[in-house]
């Protein structure tokens, strides 16, 4: 083996190793076949072909991931909302798997860092984030089967984002729910900024919510208002039972 | 217990027993929770409510089954056609899960025999067949999970019906493929009717195809032409490799 080849293969395997580690962190499990995950982030502009001359890019995996996501969300809604009829379930699912929502999910996981493309990242539209989020789900299905796919979707989509009352439009503001409850139950509360960062072009606010002088929730967002709402939502989920009891009184 | 109650509960349990046996034959496995399967055939006109006052009918299960069917078909196409891009896969899936195709599947399994409804069966449109085929898939998912669902769809949808060359519109007639091949390779062939039944309102023809005086395929259908085509398709799948080699020569 020539020195050139040695260096080349070393640097390739290191590159693969970094990808492997980063993707493992996002997945929460060890991938078996890393190739599918690489494919999940390969844009068609890279013009890659496999040994049979078929193009290698994420588009087929996106189709597969979209199908898996739809069925996992369908089953979740079916179980979670026993009173919802077919029309309700269809509407709720389309809200959850909306392009806008999937783009947000892909952005939150910063999947764009893995993209392999000949087009500069800033030339992509918003949808790239959602597309590679779906192709990642497709890669998980191929690598590990439906069960892993389901767990991943629960952890990354359903638990942090699927908030049925909000999707139903019943909850307009969690902050107002929290304030109402505190006032009714004579709790002292306040929202405080604990962070105000301006690094990397985007300003980021950290807000903590204290009830009876105990910090009950923290959140970061691009505005003070958004961070307060996020913290309130977290507090709402933590105290849901108590709050609903108070409401029913 | 009054005699009336005894007779009633006996007849109910017998009825349940007959349903259990018949559905088990269609499923190919023993159901664990029969209630979901009963629900899969309960039409909204029956106005049934559960103990919480929620309506019992197949519509929610239809939503669930539709999602499972879509994801199983997506995975099948993904694996089966490695050259197909996202657009191709989407188009092929929508052909397979078309209303028309699902109605045909439901009819072939004679699922309408299980319907519980206050509307007379003849008043339903065509779509009832496909709807209860989907709700049956939903019931299987709830009862046994994704793996069973996948196996059922492979056995009842993919193996007997998903014929990719035909869906692609590349094969117009299997009979002409068979004839062409026999003539080219100097095989003697003939189609013979072995059955001609008129029982039950519908005429049914049985046709066998012999090649070199050996019966290679049999099929039944509602016309001689359809039965010949079905038998030819079976022969094509059996001799596919040979036929394609001959074509390439």
Coordinates of C-alpha atoms in Angstrom, one line a residue:
Chain A
X1 CA 0.0 0.0 0.0
X2 CA 1.4 3.4 -1.0
X3 CA 1.8 6.1 1.7
X4 CA -0.8 8.1 -0.2
X5 CA -3.3 5.3 0.0
X6 CA -2.6 4.8 3.7
X7 CA -3.2 8.4 4.6
X8 CA -6.3 8.5 2.4
X9 CA -7.9 5.4 4.0
X10 CA -6.9 6.6 7.5
X11 CA -8.6 9.9 7.0
X12 CA -11.6 8.3 5.4
X13 CA -12.1 6.0 8.4
X14 CA -11.6 8.8 10.8
X15 CA -14.2 10.8 9.0
X16 CA -16.5 7.7 9.2
X17 CA -15.7 7.5 12.9
X18 CA -16.8 11.0 13.6
X19 CA -20.0 10.5 11.6
X20 CA -20.6 7.3 13.5
X21 CA -20.2 8.9 16.9
X22 CA -22.3 11.9 16.1
X23 CA -25.1 9.9 14.5
X24 CA -25.1 7.5 17.4
X25 CA -25.7 10.3 19.8
X26 CA -28.7 11.4 17.9
X27 CA -30.1 7.9 17.4
X28 CA -29.6 6.8 21.0
X29 CA -28.4 3.4 19.8
X30 CA -25.5 1.9 17.9
X31 CA -26.1 1.7 14.2
X32 CA -25.4 -1.7 12.6
X33 CA -24.9 -0.7 9.0
X34 CA -23.6 2.8 8.8
X35 CA -23.9 3.0 5.0
X36 CA -27.7 3.6 5.1
X37 CA -27.2 6.5 7.5
X38 CA -24.6 8.0 5.1
X39 CA -27.0 7.6 2.3
X40 CA -29.7 9.4 4.3
X41 CA -27.6 12.6 4.1
X42 CA -26.4 12.3 0.6
X43 CA -27.9 14.9 -1.7
X44 CA -28.5 14.1 -5.3
X45 CA -26.1 16.9 -6.4
X46 CA -23.2 14.7 -5.1
X47 CA -23.9 12.5 -8.2
X48 CA -22.8 9.3 -6.4
X49 CA -23.5 5.9 -8.0
X50 CA -23.4 2.5 -6.5
X51 CA -21.5 -0.5 -8.1
X52 CA -24.5 -1.2 -10.3
X53 CA -24.8 2.4 -11.5
X54 CA -27.8 3.4 -9.4
X55 CA -27.8 6.8 -7.9
X56 CA -27.0 7.1 -4.2
X57 CA -29.0 9.8 -2.5
X58 CA -31.6 10.2 0.3
X59 CA -34.7 10.4 -1.8
X60 CA -35.7 6.8 -1.7
X61 CA -35.1 6.7 2.1
X62 CA -37.2 9.8 2.5
X63 CA -40.1 7.9 0.9
X64 CA -39.6 5.0 3.2
X65 CA -39.2 7.2 6.3
X66 CA -42.3 9.2 5.5
X67 CA -44.3 6.0 5.4
X68 CA -42.9 4.8 8.7
X69 CA -43.5 8.1 10.4
X70 CA -47.1 8.2 9.2
X71 CA -47.9 4.7 10.5
X72 CA -46.2 5.3 13.9
X73 CA -48.1 8.6 14.4
X74 CA -51.4 7.0 13.3
X75 CA -51.0 4.2 15.9
X76 CA -50.0 6.8 18.6
X77 CA -53.1 9.0 17.9
X78 CA -55.3 5.9 17.7
X79 CA -54.3 4.8 21.2
X80 CA -54.0 8.3 22.7
X81 CA -57.4 9.7 21.6
X82 CA -60.0 6.9 21.9
X83 CA -62.7 9.5 21.3
X84 CA -61.3 10.8 18.0
X85 CA -63.1 9.6 14.9
X86 CA -61.4 8.9 11.5
X87 CA -61.6 12.5 10.4
X88 CA -60.1 13.8 13.6
X89 CA -57.3 11.3 13.5
X90 CA -56.5 12.2 9.9
X91 CA -56.5 15.9 10.6
X92 CA -54.3 15.5 13.7
X93 CA -51.8 13.3 11.9
X94 CA -51.4 15.8 9.0
X95 CA -50.7 18.6 11.5
X96 CA -48.0 16.5 13.1
X97 CA -46.3 15.4 9.9
X98 CA -46.7 18.8 8.2
X99 CA -43.7 20.0 6.2
X100 CA -43.3 22.9 8.6
X101 CA -43.2 20.6 11.6
X102 CA -40.8 18.2 10.1
X103 CA -38.5 21.0 9.1
X104 CA -38.4 22.2 12.7
X105 CA -37.6 18.6 13.9
X106 CA -34.7 18.3 11.4
X107 CA -33.4 21.7 12.5
X108 CA -33.5 20.9 16.2
X109 CA -31.4 17.8 15.6
X110 CA -29.0 19.9 13.4
X111 CA -29.1 17.2 10.8
X112 CA -27.9 19.6 8.1
X113 CA -24.4 19.3 9.6
X114 CA -24.2 15.8 8.0
X115 CA -25.3 16.7 4.5
X116 CA -23.1 15.6 1.6
X117 CA -23.8 17.8 -1.3
X118 CA -22.2 19.8 -4.1
X119 CA -24.7 22.6 -3.5
X120 CA -23.8 25.0 -0.7
X121 CA -26.0 24.5 2.3
X122 CA -27.3 28.1 2.2
X123 CA -28.7 27.4 -1.3
X124 CA -31.1 24.8 0.1
X125 CA -34.6 25.7 0.9
X126 CA -36.3 25.1 4.3
X127 CA -37.5 21.6 3.3
X128 CA -34.1 20.0 3.3
X129 CA -34.4 19.8 7.1
X130 CA -37.6 17.8 7.0
X131 CA -36.5 15.7 4.1
X132 CA -33.4 14.4 5.8
X133 CA -35.3 13.9 9.0
X134 CA -37.5 11.5 7.1
X135 CA -34.6 9.8 5.3
X136 CA -33.0 9.3 8.7
X137 CA -36.1 7.5 9.8
X138 CA -36.0 5.4 6.6
X139 CA -32.3 4.5 7.4
X140 CA -33.3 3.4 10.9
X141 CA -36.0 1.2 9.6
X142 CA -33.6 -0.5 7.1
X143 CA -30.9 -0.9 9.8
X144 CA -33.0 -2.0 12.8
X145 CA -36.6 -2.6 11.8
X146 CA -39.9 -1.2 12.7
X147 CA -39.6 -1.4 16.5
X148 CA -36.5 0.8 16.7
X149 CA -38.1 3.2 14.2
X150 CA -41.1 3.4 16.5
X151 CA -38.9 4.1 19.6
X152 CA -37.0 6.8 17.8
X153 CA -40.1 8.5 16.6
X154 CA -41.6 8.4 20.2
X155 CA -38.4 9.9 21.6
X156 CA -37.7 12.6 19.0
X157 CA -41.2 13.5 17.7
X158 CA -44.0 12.4 20.0
X159 CA -42.6 13.0 23.5
X160 CA -41.1 16.5 22.9
X161 CA -43.6 17.8 20.3
X162 CA -46.9 16.0 20.1
X163 CA -49.0 18.1 22.3
X164 CA -52.6 17.1 21.6
X165 CA -54.4 19.9 23.4
X166 CA -52.3 22.5 21.5
X167 CA -52.8 20.7 18.2
X168 CA -56.5 20.7 18.8
X169 CA -56.3 24.5 19.3
X170 CA -57.7 24.2 22.8
X171 CA -54.6 25.7 24.4
X172 CA -53.6 29.1 23.1
X173 CA -51.1 30.0 25.7
X174 CA -49.5 27.8 28.4
X175 CA -48.3 30.9 30.2
X176 CA -51.8 32.1 30.8
X177 CA -52.8 28.6 32.1
X178 CA -49.9 28.7 34.5
X179 CA -50.7 32.2 35.7
X180 CA -54.4 31.4 36.1
X181 CA -53.6 28.4 38.2
X182 CA -51.1 30.2 40.4
X183 CA -53.5 33.0 41.1
X184 CA -56.4 30.6 41.8
X185 CA -54.3 28.4 44.1
X186 CA -52.4 31.4 45.8
X187 CA -48.9 30.4 44.5
X188 CA -46.2 33.0 44.1
X189 CA -44.6 32.8 40.7
X190 CA -42.1 34.6 38.6
X191 CA -40.3 34.3 35.2
X192 CA -36.6 35.3 35.2
X193 CA -34.0 35.5 32.4
X194 CA -31.0 33.5 33.3
X195 CA -29.3 33.7 30.0
X196 CA -29.0 36.2 27.2
X197 CA -26.6 35.1 24.4
X198 CA -25.9 36.8 21.2
X199 CA -23.2 34.4 19.8
X200 CA -23.4 33.0 16.3
X201 CA -25.7 35.6 14.7
X202 CA -28.9 34.5 16.6
X203 CA -29.9 35.9 20.0
X204 CA -30.9 33.2 22.6
X205 CA -32.8 33.8 25.8
X206 CA -32.9 31.5 28.7
X207 CA -35.9 31.8 31.0
X208 CA -36.7 30.0 34.3
X209 CA -40.1 29.8 35.9
X210 CA -40.2 29.7 39.7
X211 CA -43.3 28.7 41.7
X212 CA -43.2 29.3 45.5
X213 CA -39.5 30.2 45.2
X214 CA -38.7 26.9 43.6
X215 CA -37.5 26.7 39.9
X216 CA -39.9 24.4 38.2
X217 CA -38.9 24.8 34.5
X218 CA -36.3 26.3 32.3
X219 CA -36.3 26.9 28.6
X220 CA -34.3 28.6 25.8
X221 CA -35.7 30.3 22.7
X222 CA -35.0 33.1 20.3
X223 CA -37.2 35.6 22.2
X224 CA -38.1 36.2 25.8
X225 CA -41.8 35.6 25.1
X226 CA -41.1 32.3 23.3
X227 CA -38.8 31.1 26.1
X228 CA -41.5 32.0 28.7
X229 CA -44.1 30.0 26.8
X230 CA -41.8 27.0 26.4
X231 CA -41.0 27.0 30.2
X232 CA -44.7 27.4 30.9
X233 CA -45.5 24.4 28.7
X234 CA -42.9 22.3 30.5
X235 CA -44.4 23.3 33.9
X236 CA -47.9 22.5 32.6
X237 CA -46.8 19.0 31.6
X238 CA -45.2 18.6 35.0
X239 CA -48.2 19.8 37.0
X240 CA -50.9 18.7 34.5
X241 CA -52.8 16.6 37.0
X242 CA -52.8 19.2 39.7
X243 CA -53.8 22.0 37.3
X244 CA -56.7 20.0 35.8
X245 CA -58.0 19.2 39.3
X246 CA -57.9 22.8 40.2
X247 CA -59.8 23.7 37.0
X248 CA -62.5 21.1 37.8
X249 CA -63.2 22.6 41.2
Chain B
X1 CA -80.5 -17.6 35.3
X2 CA -83.7 -17.8 33.3
X3 CA -84.1 -20.2 30.4
X4 CA -84.4 -17.3 28.1
X5 CA -81.1 -15.9 29.2
X6 CA -79.4 -19.3 29.0
X7 CA -80.6 -19.8 25.4
X8 CA -79.6 -16.3 24.5
X9 CA -76.1 -16.5 25.9
X10 CA -75.6 -19.9 24.3
X11 CA -76.6 -18.6 20.9
X12 CA -74.4 -15.5 21.4
X13 CA -71.4 -17.6 22.3
X14 CA -72.1 -20.0 19.3
X15 CA -72.3 -17.0 17.1
X16 CA -69.0 -15.8 18.5
X17 CA -67.5 -19.2 17.9
X18 CA -68.5 -19.3 14.3
X19 CA -67.1 -15.8 13.8
X20 CA -63.9 -16.9 15.6
X21 CA -63.4 -19.9 13.3
X22 CA -64.2 -18.1 10.1
X23 CA -61.9 -15.2 10.8
X24 CA -59.1 -17.5 12.0
X25 CA -59.2 -19.2 8.6
X26 CA -58.8 -15.8 6.8
X27 CA -56.1 -14.6 9.2
X28 CA -54.0 -17.8 9.2
X29 CA -53.4 -17.4 12.9
X30 CA -55.4 -17.5 16.2
X31 CA -56.7 -14.1 17.3
X32 CA -55.9 -13.1 20.9
X33 CA -58.6 -10.5 21.4
X34 CA -61.6 -11.2 19.2
X35 CA -63.3 -7.9 20.1
X36 CA -61.2 -5.8 17.8
X37 CA -62.0 -8.1 14.9
X38 CA -65.7 -7.8 15.7
X39 CA -65.3 -4.0 15.7
X40 CA -63.6 -4.2 12.3
X41 CA -66.9 -5.4 10.8
X42 CA -69.3 -3.2 12.8
X43 CA -70.9 -0.5 10.6
X44 CA -71.8 2.9 12.2
X45 CA -75.5 2.2 11.4
X46 CA -75.5 -0.4 14.2
X47 CA -75.3 2.5 16.6
X48 CA -73.3 0.5 19.1
X49 CA -71.6 2.3 22.1
X50 CA -68.9 1.1 24.5
X51 CA -69.2 1.4 28.3
X52 CA -67.9 5.0 28.1
X53 CA -70.5 6.0 25.5
X54 CA -68.0 6.1 22.5
X55 CA -69.3 4.7 19.3
X56 CA -68.2 1.2 18.2
X57 CA -67.6 0.9 14.5
X58 CA -64.8 0.1 12.1
X59 CA -63.9 3.7 11.0
X60 CA -61.1 4.3 13.4
X61 CA -59.6 0.8 12.7
X62 CA -59.8 1.7 9.0
X63 CA -57.6 4.7 9.6
X64 CA -55.1 2.6 11.4
X65 CA -55.2 -0.2 8.9
X66 CA -54.7 2.2 6.0
X67 CA -51.5 3.5 7.7
X68 CA -50.1 0.1 8.3
X69 CA -50.9 -1.1 4.7
X70 CA -49.2 2.0 3.3
X71 CA -46.0 1.5 5.3
X72 CA -45.8 -2.3 4.5
X73 CA -46.3 -1.6 0.8
X74 CA -43.7 1.2 0.9
X75 CA -41.1 -1.1 2.5
X76 CA -41.9 -3.9 0.0
X77 CA -41.5 -1.6 -3.0
X78 CA -38.4 0.0 -1.6
X79 CA -36.7 -3.5 -1.3
X80 CA -38.2 -5.0 -4.5
X81 CA -37.3 -2.1 -6.9
X82 CA -33.9 -0.8 -6.0
X83 CA -33.8 1.2 -9.2
X84 CA -37.1 3.1 -8.5
X85 CA -36.8 6.7 -7.5
X86 CA -39.1 8.4 -5.0
X87 CA -41.6 9.4 -7.7
X88 CA -41.8 5.9 -9.0
X89 CA -42.3 4.4 -5.6
X90 CA -45.0 6.8 -4.7
X91 CA -46.9 6.1 -8.0
X92 CA -46.6 2.3 -7.6
X93 CA -47.8 2.5 -4.0
X94 CA -50.9 4.5 -4.9
X95 CA -51.7 1.9 -7.6
X96 CA -51.5 -0.9 -5.1
X97 CA -53.5 0.8 -2.4
X98 CA -56.1 2.3 -4.8
X99 CA -59.7 2.1 -3.7
X100 CA -60.5 -0.1 -6.6
X101 CA -57.8 -2.6 -5.7
X102 CA -58.7 -2.7 -2.0
X103 CA -62.3 -3.3 -2.9
X104 CA -61.2 -6.3 -5.0
X105 CA -59.2 -7.6 -2.1
X106 CA -62.0 -7.3 0.4
X107 CA -64.4 -9.0 -2.1
X108 CA -62.0 -11.9 -2.7
X109 CA -61.9 -12.6 1.1
X110 CA -65.7 -12.3 1.2
X111 CA -65.4 -10.0 4.2
X112 CA -68.9 -8.6 3.7
X113 CA -70.3 -11.9 5.3
X114 CA -69.1 -10.6 8.7
X115 CA -70.6 -7.1 8.5
X116 CA -72.9 -6.0 11.3
X117 CA -75.1 -3.3 10.2
X118 CA -78.7 -2.0 10.2
X119 CA -78.4 -1.1 6.5
X120 CA -79.0 -4.0 4.1
X121 CA -75.8 -5.2 2.5
X122 CA -77.1 -4.4 -1.0
X123 CA -77.4 -0.7 -0.1
X124 CA -73.7 -0.4 0.5
X125 CA -71.5 1.0 -2.3
X126 CA -68.4 -0.8 -3.6
X127 CA -66.1 0.9 -1.1
X128 CA -67.4 -1.1 1.9
X129 CA -65.2 -4.0 0.7
X130 CA -62.0 -2.0 0.8
X131 CA -62.9 -0.2 4.0
X132 CA -63.4 -3.4 6.0
X133 CA -60.3 -4.9 4.4
X134 CA -58.4 -1.9 5.9
X135 CA -60.2 -2.1 9.3
X136 CA -59.3 -5.8 9.4
X137 CA -55.6 -4.9 9.0
X138 CA -56.1 -2.3 11.8
X139 CA -57.5 -5.0 14.1
X140 CA -54.5 -7.3 13.3
X141 CA -52.1 -4.5 14.2
X142 CA -53.9 -3.9 17.6
X143 CA -54.2 -7.6 18.4
X144 CA -50.8 -8.8 17.3
X145 CA -48.5 -5.9 16.4
X146 CA -46.7 -4.8 13.2
X147 CA -45.0 -8.1 12.4
X148 CA -48.2 -10.0 12.1
X149 CA -49.7 -7.2 10.1
X150 CA -46.8 -7.3 7.7
X151 CA -47.1 -11.1 7.3
X152 CA -50.8 -10.8 6.6
X153 CA -50.3 -8.1 4.0
X154 CA -47.6 -10.1 2.3
X155 CA -49.8 -13.2 2.2
X156 CA -53.0 -11.6 1.2
X157 CA -51.9 -8.5 -0.8
X158 CA -48.3 -8.7 -2.1
X159 CA -48.0 -12.4 -3.0
X160 CA -51.2 -12.8 -4.9
X161 CA -51.6 -9.3 -6.3
X162 CA -48.6 -7.2 -6.4
X163 CA -47.3 -7.8 -9.9
X164 CA -44.8 -5.1 -10.5
X165 CA -44.3 -5.6 -14.3
X166 CA -48.1 -5.4 -14.8
X167 CA -48.4 -2.4 -12.5
X168 CA -45.7 -0.7 -14.5
X169 CA -47.8 -1.3 -17.6
X170 CA -45.0 -3.3 -19.2
X171 CA -47.0 -6.5 -19.5
X172 CA -50.3 -6.2 -21.3
X173 CA -51.0 -9.9 -21.5
X174 CA -49.3 -12.8 -19.9
X175 CA -51.0 -15.2 -22.3
X176 CA -49.2 -13.5 -25.3
X177 CA -45.9 -13.8 -23.4
X178 CA -46.4 -17.5 -22.9
X179 CA -47.5 -18.1 -26.5
X180 CA -44.6 -16.1 -27.8
X181 CA -42.1 -18.0 -25.7
X182 CA -43.6 -21.4 -26.6
X183 CA -43.5 -20.6 -30.3
X184 CA -39.9 -19.4 -30.1
X185 CA -38.7 -22.3 -28.1
X186 CA -40.7 -24.9 -30.0
X187 CA -42.9 -26.0 -27.1
X188 CA -46.3 -27.5 -27.6
X189 CA -48.9 -25.8 -25.5
X190 CA -52.7 -25.8 -25.0
X191 CA -55.3 -24.3 -22.7
X192 CA -58.1 -26.6 -21.6
X193 CA -61.3 -26.0 -19.5
X194 CA -61.4 -28.4 -16.7
X195 CA -64.3 -26.8 -14.8
X196 CA -67.4 -24.9 -15.8
X197 CA -69.6 -24.1 -12.8
X198 CA -72.8 -22.1 -12.6
X199 CA -73.6 -22.5 -8.9
X200 CA -74.5 -19.5 -6.8
X201 CA -75.5 -17.0 -9.5
X202 CA -71.9 -16.6 -10.9
X203 CA -70.4 -18.7 -13.6
X204 CA -66.9 -19.9 -12.8
X205 CA -64.4 -21.3 -15.3
X206 CA -61.4 -23.5 -14.5
X207 CA -58.6 -23.5 -17.1
X208 CA -55.4 -25.5 -17.1
X209 CA -52.3 -24.7 -19.3
X210 CA -50.2 -27.6 -20.5
X211 CA -46.8 -27.2 -22.0
X212 CA -45.2 -30.2 -23.7
X213 CA -48.2 -32.3 -22.4
X214 CA -47.5 -31.4 -18.8
X215 CA -50.0 -29.3 -16.8
X216 CA -47.9 -26.2 -15.6
X217 CA -50.7 -24.0 -14.2
X218 CA -54.4 -23.9 -13.3
X219 CA -56.7 -21.0 -12.5
X220 CA -60.3 -20.2 -11.9
X221 CA -62.1 -17.0 -12.9
X222 CA -65.5 -15.6 -14.0
X223 CA -64.7 -15.9 -17.8
X224 CA -62.6 -18.3 -19.9
X225 CA -60.4 -15.4 -21.0
X226 CA -59.7 -14.2 -17.5
X227 CA -58.9 -17.8 -16.3
X228 CA -56.5 -18.3 -19.2
X229 CA -54.8 -15.0 -18.4
X230 CA -54.5 -16.0 -14.7
X231 CA -53.0 -19.4 -15.6
X232 CA -50.6 -17.7 -18.0
X233 CA -49.5 -15.3 -15.2
X234 CA -48.8 -18.3 -12.9
X235 CA -46.9 -20.0 -15.6
X236 CA -44.9 -16.8 -16.3
X237 CA -43.9 -16.5 -12.6
X238 CA -42.9 -20.2 -12.6
X239 CA -40.8 -19.9 -15.8
X240 CA -39.8 -16.3 -15.5
X241 CA -36.1 -16.9 -15.6
X242 CA -36.2 -19.2 -18.6
X243 CA -38.6 -16.9 -20.4
X244 CA -36.4 -13.8 -19.8
X245 CA -33.3 -15.7 -21.0
X246 CA -35.1 -16.7 -24.2
X247 CA -36.1 -13.0 -24.7
X248 CA -32.5 -11.8 -24.3
X249 CA -31.2 -14.2 -27.0

